[in-house]
Each structure stands twice: as C-alpha cells, then as structure tokens.
mmCIF file of C-alpha atoms and ligand atoms in Angstrom:
data_model
loop_
_atom_site.group_PDB
_atom_site.id
_atom_site.type_symbol
_atom_site.label_atom_id
_atom_site.label_comp_id
_atom_site.label_asym_id
_atom_site.label_seq_id
_atom_site.Cartn_x
_atom_site.Cartn_y
_atom_site.Cartn_z
ATOM 1 C CA MET A 1 24.450 -1.390 -40.433
ATOM 2 C CA ASN A 2 22.411 1.835 -40.921
ATOM 3 C CA SER A 3 20.459 0.267 -43.765
ATOM 4 C CA ALA A 4 19.635 -2.848 -41.705
ATOM 5 C CA PRO A 5 15.962 -3.235 -40.718
ATOM 6 C CA ILE A 6 14.360 -2.588 -37.347
ATOM 7 C CA GLY A 7 12.661 -5.601 -35.727
ATOM 8 C CA VAL A 8 9.256 -4.846 -34.207
ATOM 9 C CA PHE A 9 7.107 -7.405 -32.412
ATOM 10 C CA ASP A 10 3.801 -7.735 -30.645
ATOM 11 C CA SER A 11 1.388 -10.436 -29.548
ATOM 12 C CA GLY A 12 -0.658 -9.771 -32.697
ATOM 13 C CA VAL A 13 -2.083 -6.843 -34.643
ATOM 14 C CA GLY A 14 -1.949 -4.219 -31.874
ATOM 15 C CA GLY A 15 1.724 -3.428 -32.362
ATOM 16 C CA LEU A 16 0.842 -2.100 -35.800
ATOM 17 C CA THR A 17 -0.036 1.163 -33.999
ATOM 18 C CA VAL A 18 3.643 1.324 -33.026
ATOM 19 C CA ALA A 19 4.891 0.272 -36.481
ATOM 20 C CA ARG A 20 2.666 2.972 -38.012
ATOM 21 C CA GLU A 21 4.277 5.655 -35.827
ATOM 22 C CA ILE A 22 7.760 4.440 -36.793
ATOM 23 C CA MET A 23 6.771 4.642 -40.476
ATOM 24 C CA ARG A 24 5.527 8.201 -39.965
ATOM 25 C CA GLN A 25 8.388 9.509 -37.866
ATOM 26 C CA ILE A 26 11.376 7.759 -39.487
ATOM 27 C CA PRO A 27 10.205 7.025 -43.026
ATOM 28 C CA ASN A 28 13.565 5.802 -44.354
ATOM 29 C CA GLU A 29 13.677 2.830 -41.994
ATOM 30 C CA LYS A 30 12.947 -0.756 -42.987
ATOM 31 C CA ILE A 31 10.789 -2.813 -40.645
ATOM 32 C CA ILE A 32 10.467 -6.527 -40.017
ATOM 33 C CA TYR A 33 7.262 -6.953 -37.996
ATOM 34 C CA PHE A 34 6.246 -10.114 -36.182
ATOM 35 C CA GLY A 35 2.750 -10.577 -34.714
ATOM 36 C CA ASP A 36 2.268 -13.663 -32.548
ATOM 37 C CA THR A 37 -1.287 -14.223 -33.762
ATOM 38 C CA ALA A 38 -1.271 -17.934 -32.852
ATOM 39 C CA ARG A 39 -0.589 -17.245 -29.186
ATOM 40 C CA VAL A 40 -2.358 -13.905 -28.612
ATOM 41 C CA PRO A 41 -3.462 -12.621 -26.085
ATOM 42 C CA TYR A 42 -0.407 -12.076 -23.920
ATOM 43 C CA GLY A 43 -2.410 -9.868 -21.552
ATOM 44 C CA SER A 44 -3.854 -12.810 -19.631
ATOM 45 C CA LYS A 45 -0.660 -14.937 -19.537
ATOM 46 C CA SER A 46 2.106 -15.332 -16.968
ATOM 47 C CA LYS A 47 5.480 -13.595 -16.955
ATOM 48 C CA GLU A 48 7.257 -16.928 -17.644
ATOM 49 C CA THR A 49 5.141 -17.673 -20.708
ATOM 50 C CA VAL A 50 5.367 -14.169 -22.172
ATOM 51 C CA THR A 51 9.140 -14.161 -21.617
ATOM 52 C CA ARG A 52 9.556 -17.521 -23.348
ATOM 53 C CA PHE A 53 7.477 -16.362 -26.330
ATOM 54 C CA SER A 54 9.353 -13.056 -26.527
ATOM 55 C CA LYS A 55 12.749 -14.792 -26.530
ATOM 56 C CA GLN A 56 11.681 -16.986 -29.448
ATOM 57 C CA ILE A 57 10.509 -13.942 -31.391
ATOM 58 C CA VAL A 58 13.747 -12.064 -30.776
ATOM 59 C CA ARG A 59 15.705 -15.087 -32.080
ATOM 60 C CA PHE A 60 13.493 -15.064 -35.197
ATOM 61 C CA LEU A 61 13.995 -11.309 -35.753
ATOM 62 C CA GLN A 62 17.741 -11.681 -35.374
ATOM 63 C CA THR A 63 17.826 -13.943 -38.422
ATOM 64 C CA PHE A 64 17.203 -10.722 -40.419
ATOM 65 C CA GLU A 65 20.240 -9.063 -38.816
ATOM 66 C CA VAL A 66 18.069 -6.277 -37.432
ATOM 67 C CA LYS A 67 19.950 -3.285 -36.014
ATOM 68 C CA THR A 68 17.542 -2.761 -33.141
ATOM 69 C CA ILE A 69 14.403 -4.317 -31.657
ATOM 70 C CA VAL A 70 11.214 -2.601 -30.549
ATOM 71 C CA VAL A 71 9.028 -4.531 -28.127
ATOM 72 C CA ALA A 72 5.766 -3.006 -29.362
ATOM 73 C CA CYS A 73 3.611 -4.919 -26.880
ATOM 74 C CA ASN A 74 3.000 -3.362 -23.448
ATOM 75 C CA THR A 75 2.597 -6.752 -21.784
ATOM 76 C CA ALA A 76 5.847 -8.098 -23.272
ATOM 77 C CA SER A 77 7.612 -4.843 -22.347
ATOM 78 C CA ALA A 78 6.346 -5.230 -18.776
ATOM 79 C CA PHE A 79 7.260 -8.899 -18.402
ATOM 80 C CA ALA A 80 10.167 -9.659 -20.720
ATOM 81 C CA LEU A 81 12.230 -6.562 -21.543
ATOM 82 C CA ASP A 82 14.776 -7.109 -18.747
ATOM 83 C CA ALA A 83 15.353 -10.719 -19.776
ATOM 84 C CA LEU A 84 15.647 -9.798 -23.463
ATOM 85 C CA GLU A 85 18.175 -7.046 -22.766
ATOM 86 C CA LYS A 86 20.469 -9.666 -21.222
ATOM 87 C CA GLU A 87 20.257 -11.926 -24.295
ATOM 88 C CA ILE A 88 21.203 -9.571 -27.103
ATOM 89 C CA ASP A 89 23.884 -7.018 -27.876
ATOM 90 C CA ILE A 90 21.863 -4.643 -30.080
ATOM 91 C CA PRO A 91 19.731 -1.798 -28.688
ATOM 92 C CA ILE A 92 16.231 -2.854 -27.623
ATOM 93 C CA ILE A 93 13.386 -0.645 -26.397
ATOM 94 C CA GLY A 94 9.926 -1.288 -25.051
ATOM 95 C CA VAL A 95 6.812 0.891 -25.085
ATOM 96 C CA VAL A 96 6.361 1.324 -21.335
ATOM 97 C CA LYS A 97 9.282 3.612 -20.415
ATOM 98 C CA PRO A 98 8.651 6.253 -23.117
ATOM 99 C CA GLY A 99 4.959 6.505 -22.136
ATOM 100 C CA ALA A 100 5.768 6.668 -18.415
ATOM 101 C CA LYS A 101 8.307 9.440 -18.973
ATOM 102 C CA VAL A 102 5.960 11.708 -20.925
ATOM 103 C CA ALA A 103 3.087 11.146 -18.480
ATOM 104 C CA THR A 104 5.368 12.193 -15.600
ATOM 105 C CA ASP A 105 6.349 15.328 -17.533
ATOM 106 C CA VAL A 106 2.801 16.417 -18.400
ATOM 107 C CA THR A 107 0.847 15.760 -15.189
ATOM 108 C CA ARG A 108 0.020 18.925 -13.245
ATOM 109 C CA ASN A 109 -1.873 17.468 -10.281
ATOM 110 C CA GLY A 110 0.343 14.377 -9.862
ATOM 111 C CA LYS A 111 -2.491 11.897 -10.528
ATOM 112 C CA ILE A 112 -1.855 9.615 -13.500
ATOM 113 C CA GLY A 113 -4.186 6.874 -14.712
ATOM 114 C CA VAL A 114 -3.015 3.832 -16.686
ATOM 115 C CA ILE A 115 -5.332 1.625 -18.702
ATOM 116 C CA ALA A 116 -3.886 -1.648 -20.003
ATOM 117 C CA THR A 117 -4.230 -5.443 -19.996
ATOM 118 C CA GLU A 118 -4.621 -7.343 -16.732
ATOM 119 C CA ALA A 119 -0.995 -8.490 -16.970
ATOM 120 C CA THR A 120 0.437 -4.999 -17.477
ATOM 121 C CA ILE A 121 -1.643 -3.557 -14.637
ATOM 122 C CA GLY A 122 -0.755 -6.512 -12.366
ATOM 123 C CA SER A 123 2.971 -6.042 -13.074
ATOM 124 C CA ARG A 124 2.788 -2.426 -11.764
ATOM 125 C CA ILE A 125 5.479 -1.605 -14.302
ATOM 126 C CA TYR A 126 4.149 1.884 -15.134
ATOM 127 C CA SER A 127 4.087 2.722 -11.404
ATOM 128 C CA LYS A 128 7.653 1.501 -11.029
ATOM 129 C CA TYR A 129 9.046 3.675 -13.856
ATOM 130 C CA ILE A 130 6.965 6.730 -12.913
ATOM 131 C CA LYS A 131 7.972 6.518 -9.242
ATOM 132 C CA GLU A 132 11.633 6.351 -10.283
ATOM 133 C CA LEU A 133 11.124 9.671 -12.073
ATOM 134 C CA ASN A 134 8.934 11.360 -9.468
ATOM 135 C CA LYS A 135 8.036 9.655 -6.211
ATOM 136 C CA ASP A 136 5.304 12.190 -5.440
ATOM 137 C CA VAL A 137 3.095 11.109 -8.337
ATOM 138 C CA THR A 138 0.213 8.718 -7.650
ATOM 139 C CA ILE A 139 -0.675 6.110 -10.282
ATOM 140 C CA TYR A 140 -4.097 4.515 -10.697
ATOM 141 C CA GLY A 141 -4.217 1.385 -12.857
ATOM 142 C CA LYS A 142 -7.325 -0.041 -14.491
ATOM 143 C CA ALA A 143 -7.387 -3.228 -16.577
ATOM 144 C CA CYS A 144 -9.723 -2.950 -19.582
ATOM 145 C CA PRO A 145 -9.752 -6.488 -21.039
ATOM 146 C CA LEU A 146 -12.750 -5.945 -23.319
ATOM 147 C CA PHE A 147 -11.109 -3.126 -25.276
ATOM 148 C CA CYS A 148 -8.830 -5.410 -27.347
ATOM 149 C CA PRO A 149 -11.613 -7.608 -28.774
ATOM 150 C CA LEU A 150 -13.752 -4.516 -29.468
ATOM 151 C CA VAL A 151 -10.910 -2.915 -31.423
ATOM 152 C CA GLU A 152 -10.214 -6.120 -33.348
ATOM 153 C CA GLU A 153 -13.909 -6.324 -34.255
ATOM 154 C CA GLY A 154 -13.589 -2.844 -35.749
ATOM 155 C CA LEU A 155 -15.977 -1.275 -33.195
ATOM 156 C CA TRP A 156 -13.786 1.806 -32.766
ATOM 157 C CA GLN A 157 -16.717 4.183 -32.769
ATOM 158 C CA ASP A 158 -19.729 2.293 -31.576
ATOM 159 C CA PRO A 159 -22.308 2.632 -28.768
ATOM 160 C CA VAL A 160 -21.159 -0.715 -27.330
ATOM 161 C CA THR A 161 -17.590 0.564 -26.989
ATOM 162 C CA ASP A 162 -18.861 3.855 -25.520
ATOM 163 C CA GLU A 163 -20.848 1.963 -22.888
ATOM 164 C CA ILE A 164 -17.985 -0.338 -21.877
ATOM 165 C CA ALA A 165 -15.509 2.543 -21.835
ATOM 166 C CA LYS A 166 -17.807 4.487 -19.482
ATOM 167 C CA ARG A 167 -17.912 1.548 -17.073
ATOM 168 C CA TYR A 168 -14.136 1.171 -17.071
ATOM 169 C CA LEU A 169 -13.268 4.849 -16.920
ATOM 170 C CA THR A 170 -15.781 6.270 -14.407
ATOM 171 C CA GLU A 171 -13.604 5.413 -11.424
ATOM 172 C CA LEU A 172 -10.634 7.221 -12.986
ATOM 173 C CA ILE A 173 -12.807 10.311 -13.562
ATOM 174 C CA ASP A 174 -13.961 10.171 -9.930
ATOM 175 C CA ILE A 175 -10.327 10.069 -8.728
ATOM 176 C CA ASP A 176 -9.679 13.250 -10.746
ATOM 177 C CA ILE A 177 -6.626 12.095 -12.739
ATOM 178 C CA ASP A 178 -5.318 14.700 -15.204
ATOM 179 C CA THR A 179 -3.237 12.335 -17.357
ATOM 180 C CA LEU A 180 -4.152 8.940 -18.786
ATOM 181 C CA ILE A 181 -1.693 6.502 -20.386
ATOM 182 C CA LEU A 182 -3.130 4.355 -23.183
ATOM 183 C CA GLY A 183 -1.025 1.431 -21.953
ATOM 184 C CA CYS A 184 -2.030 -1.197 -24.491
ATOM 185 C CA THR A 185 -1.249 -1.370 -28.195
ATOM 186 C CA HIS A 186 -4.910 -1.345 -29.241
ATOM 187 C CA TYR A 187 -6.055 1.688 -27.280
ATOM 188 C CA PRO A 188 -4.762 4.458 -29.579
ATOM 189 C CA LEU A 189 -7.385 3.204 -32.057
ATOM 190 C CA ILE A 190 -10.171 4.133 -29.612
ATOM 191 C CA ARG A 191 -8.473 7.296 -28.470
ATOM 192 C CA SER A 192 -11.406 9.519 -29.468
ATOM 193 C CA THR A 193 -13.890 7.404 -27.461
ATOM 194 C CA VAL A 194 -11.638 7.481 -24.398
ATOM 195 C CA GLY A 195 -10.960 11.211 -24.844
ATOM 196 C CA LYS A 196 -14.659 12.027 -25.109
ATOM 197 C CA ILE A 197 -15.410 10.208 -21.847
ATOM 198 C CA MET A 198 -12.425 11.549 -19.894
ATOM 199 C CA GLY A 199 -13.021 15.144 -21.010
ATOM 200 C CA GLU A 200 -10.715 17.890 -22.211
ATOM 201 C CA GLY A 201 -8.979 18.330 -18.856
ATOM 202 C CA VAL A 202 -7.296 14.917 -19.147
ATOM 203 C CA THR A 203 -4.183 14.551 -21.323
ATOM 204 C CA LEU A 204 -4.008 11.227 -23.139
ATOM 205 C CA VAL A 205 -0.516 9.766 -23.542
ATOM 206 C CA ASN A 206 0.063 7.430 -26.470
ATOM 207 C CA PRO A 207 3.117 5.201 -25.818
ATOM 208 C CA ALA A 208 3.207 4.200 -29.508
ATOM 209 C CA TYR A 209 3.939 7.782 -30.539
ATOM 210 C CA GLU A 210 6.431 8.342 -27.710
ATOM 211 C CA THR A 211 8.252 5.080 -28.476
ATOM 212 C CA ALA A 212 8.780 6.010 -32.141
ATOM 213 C CA LYS A 213 10.137 9.371 -31.001
ATOM 214 C CA GLU A 214 12.515 7.702 -28.558
ATOM 215 C CA LEU A 215 13.545 5.137 -31.171
ATOM 216 C CA LYS A 216 14.549 7.944 -33.524
ATOM 217 C CA GLU A 217 16.740 9.451 -30.788
ATOM 218 C CA LEU A 218 18.217 6.057 -29.927
ATOM 219 C CA LEU A 219 19.157 5.399 -33.567
ATOM 220 C CA ALA A 220 20.600 8.912 -33.954
ATOM 221 C CA ASP A 221 22.647 8.574 -30.740
ATOM 222 C CA ASN A 222 24.071 5.254 -31.948
ATOM 223 C CA GLY A 223 24.773 6.554 -35.475
ATOM 224 C CA LEU A 224 22.231 4.070 -36.836
ATOM 225 C CA LEU A 225 19.660 6.285 -38.595
ATOM 226 C CA ASN A 226 19.105 5.325 -42.210
ATOM 227 C CA GLU A 227 19.704 8.478 -44.241
ATOM 228 C CA THR A 228 18.907 6.805 -47.567
ATOM 229 C CA PRO A 229 15.289 6.562 -48.757
ATOM 230 C CA PRO A 230 14.241 3.045 -49.831
ATOM 231 C CA ALA A 231 14.958 2.130 -53.458
ATOM 232 C CA LEU A 232 12.037 1.978 -55.853
ATOM 233 C CA GLY A 233 10.315 -1.418 -55.585
ATOM 234 C CA GLU A 234 12.173 -2.349 -52.401
ATOM 235 C CA ASN A 235 10.165 -4.348 -49.876
ATOM 236 C CA GLN A 236 10.528 -1.816 -47.062
ATOM 237 C CA TYR A 237 7.998 -3.338 -44.664
ATOM 238 C CA GLN A 238 7.781 -7.092 -44.114
ATOM 239 C CA PHE A 239 5.183 -8.733 -41.881
ATOM 240 C CA TYR A 240 5.303 -12.193 -40.335
ATOM 241 C CA VAL A 241 2.728 -13.882 -38.136
ATOM 242 C CA SER A 242 2.369 -17.226 -36.383
ATOM 243 C CA ASP A 243 -1.178 -17.808 -37.726
ATOM 244 C CA GLY A 244 -4.000 -16.234 -39.756
ATOM 245 C CA ALA A 245 -1.957 -14.222 -42.255
ATOM 246 C CA GLU A 246 -5.024 -13.191 -44.282
ATOM 247 C CA LYS A 247 -6.893 -11.771 -41.290
ATOM 248 C CA PHE A 248 -3.771 -9.979 -40.127
ATOM 249 C CA LYS A 249 -3.283 -8.520 -43.594
ATOM 250 C CA ARG A 250 -6.827 -7.112 -43.662
ATOM 251 C CA PHE A 251 -6.373 -5.424 -40.307
ATOM 252 C CA ALA A 252 -2.932 -4.089 -41.255
ATOM 253 C CA ASN A 253 -4.260 -2.582 -44.463
ATOM 254 C CA SER A 254 -7.109 -0.918 -42.582
ATOM 255 C CA ILE A 255 -4.785 1.044 -40.315
ATOM 256 C CA ILE A 256 -1.550 1.438 -42.289
ATOM 257 C CA LYS A 257 -1.724 3.471 -45.465
ATOM 258 C CA TYR A 258 1.755 2.874 -46.862
ATOM 259 C CA GLY A 259 0.961 0.596 -49.791
ATOM 260 C CA ILE A 260 -0.712 -2.788 -49.719
ATOM 261 C CA LEU A 261 0.883 -4.968 -47.110
ATOM 262 C CA SER A 262 1.040 -8.734 -47.099
ATOM 263 C CA ALA A 263 2.007 -11.175 -44.363
ATOM 264 C CA LYS A 264 3.698 -14.585 -44.191
ATOM 265 C CA THR A 265 3.039 -17.304 -41.638
ATOM 266 C CA ILE A 266 6.031 -18.882 -39.894
ATOM 267 C CA ASN A 267 6.400 -21.532 -37.184
ATOM 268 C CA ILE A 268 7.678 -19.524 -34.222
ATOM 269 C CA GLU A 269 8.078 -22.640 -32.063
ATOM 270 C CA GLU A 270 11.131 -23.522 -34.198
ATOM 271 C CA TYR A 271 13.118 -20.586 -32.770
HETATM 272 N N1 DGL B 1 -0.377 -6.192 -27.295
HETATM 273 C C1 DGL B 1 -0.936 -6.346 -25.979
HETATM 274 C C2 DGL B 1 -0.459 -5.206 -25.076
HETATM 275 O O1 DGL B 1 -0.109 -4.138 -25.521
HETATM 276 C C3 DGL B 1 -2.446 -6.402 -26.017
HETATM 277 C C4 DGL B 1 -3.016 -7.666 -26.598
HETATM 278 C C5 DGL B 1 -2.686 -8.902 -25.779
HETATM 279 O O2 DGL B 1 -3.251 -9.085 -24.678
HETATM 280 O O3 DGL B 1 -1.849 -9.662 -26.218
HETATM 281 O O4 DGL B 1 -0.426 -5.377 -23.887
#
C-alpha cells in the first residue's frame, strides 16, 4: 500500500501548484493527477455540479488504487469534500482546512483576508473553519475572478495584473488585515504581485504548501509514507485531463521542473 500512488485532482491546471508542493515535500511519492480541463472553471458553478464532477473524478482515480486523495481545488474542497468523504474509505484531504489553520495561527490582529473564486467566497468555507478554531477572528472574503485567466495567459508579472490586483485588494488593505489566504489554486503563481500590493506587514498563506505538509503528516500517521525512491525509468508522475492535453502539458512543464511531463485525455463522463 505504501508504494501506491496519491490521487490529486483539480478543475484544470491550477492544482499543479499543489502537485508541485507534494513533489517537493515528499519526493518518493507517486502521483496520479487529473485536471478537469473540459469542464473548468468550477469557480462559477453550483455546489451540485461541482460535487457531481468531483465524484466522477474520485471514481476515476480509484481505478489506480490510490492510497489517498488530495482535492487540490479550493472550490471542490469547499463544495464537495464532505460528500466525497462519505463515499470512500481511504484518507482524503482538501486544501481549505490546512490554509485556514495556518492563517488562524499566524494572525496577530485577528483580521484575515481570503481571496478566491466566487464559489469559494460564496460558500464561506474559510470563515467556517477559521471560526471553529478561533471565534474572535474576523474574515474578509474577496472574489477575484480575473486572476485565473491572467495566470493561465502567463501574465504573472505584468502591468495588467498589477492594475487588476490593486482594484481587488485595495479594500482589504483599507480594512487593515494582517494575513491573506491565497484561496485559489492559481494565486500562488502571482504571489509576488499580491505581496507587493499588500505590503510587508501582511503574511500571505499558501494553502498548496500547507496541504502538502499536512498530507505528509497524514501519510506518516497512517503508516503510508513511501520510503523507497522511485526506480530508474519509473513513470512517477502521471497526468490525465478531460480535454486539451497539449495545452495542459505546456503549462505543466512551465511550472513543474521534474522532467518532461506528458498528459493523456480521458472521457470523465464514463465514470
Ligand atoms: N481550481 C479552482 C480553485 O482553486 C480555480 C479555477 C476554477 O474556477 O475552476 O478554486
């Protein structure tokens, strides 16, 4: 079981920021990644739709006998994690709880900002988890729907992104938050832009990093860590998408530096 792969899924390319952290922090692990590129974005869809899609993806990942599943998408973590937990008997974690926990630990003035998709903000999921940990903290959510397309266009450091980020973030600066959760898979890629605008006094929390850290603990606690490095020539990382494998592959290779990655298209509606 320890040598079985970890299943990781997202609505598309964004979850690669989570996969990349897993590769860095637990380099012996094998990963089966699924990006739902045919049905992205999830951030503007309903809870019912995102849950249905997520259940199909989990059924697909289980065909690889994965030992655990990481819901790398914030929107799917917000909408579907509870339903998925009921369906499977292997450990499953999302990206929202680990980010919420660290933000609650690091805030000094009790004012935490969350930037994410419209769906994640609307679900108030970060507020829910943070309030469970500390009811005295106040959470300010801001949907930033233009960030995802800007990141996918490669405009990570660009005056256009600077301008849009200023418009989104000014109200959070005015409220005087001291901690900001990058609550969407794409946002770690524009971390420096966001950091520059928010200023040094604001701690940025990256749920992708925190999730990989928590995953390592979860695997260790369950005796599931893979102690054996991958064999030479072994296909350690496999990527599947529901459409546009070539485009996905280009993006993946621009952010993940662990060999040349390729991707296969599958019909997710069959699961
Ligand atoms: N992966 C999504 C998230 O983290 C962002 C992209 C989308 O809207 O599907 O919420």
